[in-house]
Amino acid sequence: MPVTDDAGLRAILTSMKTIAMVGASTNWNRPSYFVMKYLQGKGFRVLPVNPGAAGQELLGETIYATLADIPVPVDMVDMFRKADAAPEVATDAIAIGAKVLWMQLGIEHAEAAATAEDAGLQVVMNRCPKIEYARLFGELGWGGVNTGILSSRRKTL
């Protein structure tokens, strides 16, 4: 059963230190680029995986062609690929000994999730670690509610 509860998501985000990002883009205007940069700023080591840009550097990290090419242990695989790529990514995540398979917003694949879970991985589907981190660790501004911009008190001059 995929992880959906806040306690489970918080446990994943506090225990994972090295994340392989499958489908990381070198384009600064893509969601994967922004998520990678954000997670790095929170202390995670994010290793980009993109066969079309392998060997290049992205945000201070070498881009790898495949998960198998990463020379260090990986705690979590964050998938920025279409759902039909999930079975292969799940199999590769199992092969490298990852502990978590995280499928980004809009990505759900029951078969891939079952394969990963049967191998002992935790699975998160249809969520973004950047959004969940911000939500669970109090970084969302609630549309100005906890920023001091909006207030129920009368403005004093």
GROMACS .gro file of C-alpha atoms in nm:
model
  157
    1MET     CA    1   0.000   0.000   0.000
    2PRO     CA    2   0.157   0.332  -0.105
    3VAL     CA    3   0.242   0.582   0.167
    4THR     CA    4  -0.023   0.853   0.187
    5ASP     CA    5  -0.036   0.960   0.552
    6ASP     CA    6   0.150   1.263   0.682
    7ALA     CA    7   0.347   1.062   0.938
    8GLY     CA    8   0.473   0.824   0.670
    9LEU     CA    9   0.565   1.105   0.432
   10ARG     CA   10   0.743   1.294   0.711
   11ALA     CA   11   0.938   0.979   0.807
   12ILE     CA   12   1.052   0.935   0.447
   13LEU     CA   13   1.155   1.298   0.407
   14THR     CA   14   1.350   1.302   0.734
   15SER     CA   15   1.533   0.974   0.678
   16MET     CA   16   1.629   0.997   0.310
   17LYS     CA   17   1.951   1.184   0.236
   18THR     CA   18   2.044   1.083  -0.120
   19ILE     CA   19   1.786   1.111  -0.396
   20ALA     CA   20   1.823   0.998  -0.757
   21MET     CA   21   1.600   1.212  -0.979
   22VAL     CA   22   1.502   1.017  -1.290
   23GLY     CA   23   1.404   1.259  -1.564
   24ALA     CA   24   1.591   1.559  -1.425
   25SER     CA   25   1.598   1.841  -1.678
   26THR     CA   26   1.881   2.081  -1.754
   27ASN     CA   27   1.618   2.343  -1.843
   28TRP     CA   28   1.586   2.584  -1.549
   29ASN     CA   29   1.220   2.636  -1.637
   30ARG     CA   30   1.114   2.273  -1.583
   31PRO     CA   31   0.960   2.143  -1.258
   32SER     CA   32   1.233   1.882  -1.207
   33TYR     CA   33   1.503   2.152  -1.210
   34PHE     CA   34   1.318   2.358  -0.951
   35VAL     CA   35   1.248   2.055  -0.730
   36MET     CA   36   1.612   1.947  -0.748
   37LYS     CA   37   1.734   2.293  -0.652
   38TYR     CA   38   1.484   2.317  -0.366
   39LEU     CA   39   1.573   1.975  -0.223
   40GLN     CA   40   1.944   2.054  -0.243
   41GLY     CA   41   1.874   2.370  -0.045
   42LYS     CA   42   1.714   2.153   0.225
   43GLY     CA   43   2.025   1.939   0.260
   44PHE     CA   44   1.944   1.650   0.029
   45ARG     CA   45   2.197   1.525  -0.221
   46VAL     CA   46   2.011   1.498  -0.551
   47LEU     CA   47   2.171   1.299  -0.830
   48PRO     CA   48   2.019   1.369  -1.173
   49VAL     CA   49   1.945   1.085  -1.416
   50ASN     CA   50   1.888   1.180  -1.778
   51PRO     CA   51   2.036   0.970  -2.061
   52GLY     CA   52   2.020   1.261  -2.306
   53ALA     CA   53   2.241   1.480  -2.086
   54ALA     CA   54   2.465   1.213  -1.927
   55GLY     CA   55   2.811   1.339  -1.837
   56GLN     CA   56   2.702   1.702  -1.812
   57GLU     CA   57   2.670   1.883  -1.481
   58LEU     CA   58   2.345   2.003  -1.327
   59LEU     CA   59   2.337   2.217  -1.012
   60GLY     CA   60   2.680   2.089  -0.911
   61GLU     CA   61   2.610   1.719  -0.971
   62THR     CA   62   2.710   1.493  -1.259
   63ILE     CA   63   2.417   1.373  -1.468
   64TYR     CA   64   2.398   0.993  -1.502
   65ALA     CA   65   2.247   0.797  -1.790
   66THR     CA   66   2.085   0.533  -1.568
   67LEU     CA   67   2.029   0.458  -1.202
   68ALA     CA   68   2.283   0.176  -1.231
   69ASP     CA   69   2.552   0.430  -1.327
   70ILE     CA   70   2.529   0.616  -0.995
   71PRO     CA   71   2.843   0.525  -0.796
   72VAL     CA   72   2.701   0.591  -0.446
   73PRO     CA   73   2.412   0.438  -0.250
   74VAL     CA   74   2.074   0.597  -0.321
   75ASP     CA   75   1.802   0.620  -0.057
   76MET     CA   76   1.514   0.739  -0.275
   77VAL     CA   77   1.431   0.744  -0.646
   78ASP     CA   78   1.217   1.044  -0.748
   79MET     CA   79   1.053   0.981  -1.084
   80PHE     CA   80   0.986   1.266  -1.329
   81ARG     CA   81   0.880   1.038  -1.614
   82LYS     CA   82   0.549   0.930  -1.766
   83ALA     CA   83   0.359   0.656  -1.586
   84ASP     CA   84   0.443   0.396  -1.853
   85ALA     CA   85   0.811   0.423  -1.750
   86ALA     CA   86   0.729   0.331  -1.389
   87PRO     CA   87   0.778  -0.049  -1.418
   88GLU     CA   88   1.132  -0.004  -1.553
   89VAL     CA   89   1.217   0.265  -1.298
   90ALA     CA   90   1.081   0.043  -1.018
   91THR     CA   91   1.292  -0.251  -1.135
   92ASP     CA   92   1.602  -0.028  -1.155
   93ALA     CA   93   1.531   0.122  -0.810
   94ILE     CA   94   1.513  -0.228  -0.664
   95ALA     CA   95   1.837  -0.327  -0.838
   96ILE     CA   96   2.033  -0.036  -0.685
   97GLY     CA   97   1.896  -0.097  -0.335
   98ALA     CA   98   1.683   0.217  -0.302
   99LYS     CA   99   1.448   0.231  -0.005
  100VAL     CA  100   1.177   0.451  -0.160
  101LEU     CA  101   1.022   0.492  -0.504
  102TRP     CA  102   0.854   0.832  -0.528
  103MET     CA  103   0.636   0.902  -0.833
  104GLN     CA  104   0.573   1.270  -0.902
  105LEU     CA  105   0.242   1.452  -0.937
  106GLY     CA  106   0.017   1.289  -1.194
  107ILE     CA  107   0.211   0.961  -1.191
  108GLU     CA  108   0.045   0.647  -1.061
  109HIS     CA  109   0.120   0.290  -1.163
  110ALA     CA  110  -0.025   0.012  -0.947
  111GLU     CA  111   0.186  -0.265  -1.102
  112ALA     CA  112   0.513  -0.078  -1.054
  113ALA     CA  113   0.410   0.011  -0.698
  114ALA     CA  114   0.334  -0.354  -0.620
  115THR     CA  115   0.667  -0.466  -0.767
  116ALA     CA  116   0.857  -0.211  -0.558
  117GLU     CA  117   0.662  -0.289  -0.240
  118ASP     CA  118   0.711  -0.665  -0.287
  119ALA     CA  119   1.086  -0.594  -0.292
  120GLY     CA  120   1.063  -0.397   0.034
  121LEU     CA  121   1.055  -0.040  -0.099
  122GLN     CA  122   0.815   0.222   0.027
  123VAL     CA  123   0.615   0.381  -0.255
  124VAL     CA  124   0.467   0.729  -0.287
  125MET     CA  125   0.252   0.810  -0.588
  126ASN     CA  126   0.106   1.131  -0.730
  127ARG     CA  127   0.292   1.363  -0.491
  128CYS     CA  128   0.590   1.595  -0.506
  129PRO     CA  129   0.861   1.577  -0.238
  130LYS     CA  130   0.916   1.953  -0.262
  131ILE     CA  131   0.548   2.027  -0.199
  132GLU     CA  132   0.522   1.767   0.076
  133TYR     CA  133   0.839   1.891   0.245
  134ALA     CA  134   0.711   2.248   0.243
  135ARG     CA  135   0.368   2.142   0.367
  136LEU     CA  136   0.488   1.909   0.642
  137PHE     CA  137   0.767   2.128   0.774
  138GLY     CA  138   0.576   2.456   0.788
  139GLU     CA  139   0.714   2.634   0.485
  140LEU     CA  140   0.390   2.699   0.302
  141GLY     CA  141   0.256   3.047   0.350
  142TRP     CA  142  -0.113   2.947   0.332
  143GLY     CA  143  -0.174   3.227   0.084
  144GLY     CA  144  -0.043   3.494   0.319
  145VAL     CA  145  -0.213   3.365   0.635
  146ASN     CA  146   0.106   3.296   0.830
  147THR     CA  147   0.328   3.550   0.654
  148GLY     CA  148   0.202   3.858   0.834
  149ILE     CA  149   0.063   3.996   0.508
  150LEU     CA  150  -0.294   3.903   0.595
  151SER     CA  151  -0.432   3.973   0.938
  152SER     CA  152  -0.767   3.990   1.113
  153ARG     CA  153  -0.646   4.291   1.311
  154ARG     CA  154  -0.719   4.646   1.212
  155LYS     CA  155  -0.419   4.815   1.056
  156THR     CA  156  -0.267   5.083   1.277
  157LEU     CA  157  -0.081   5.375   1.127
   0.00000   0.00000   0.00000
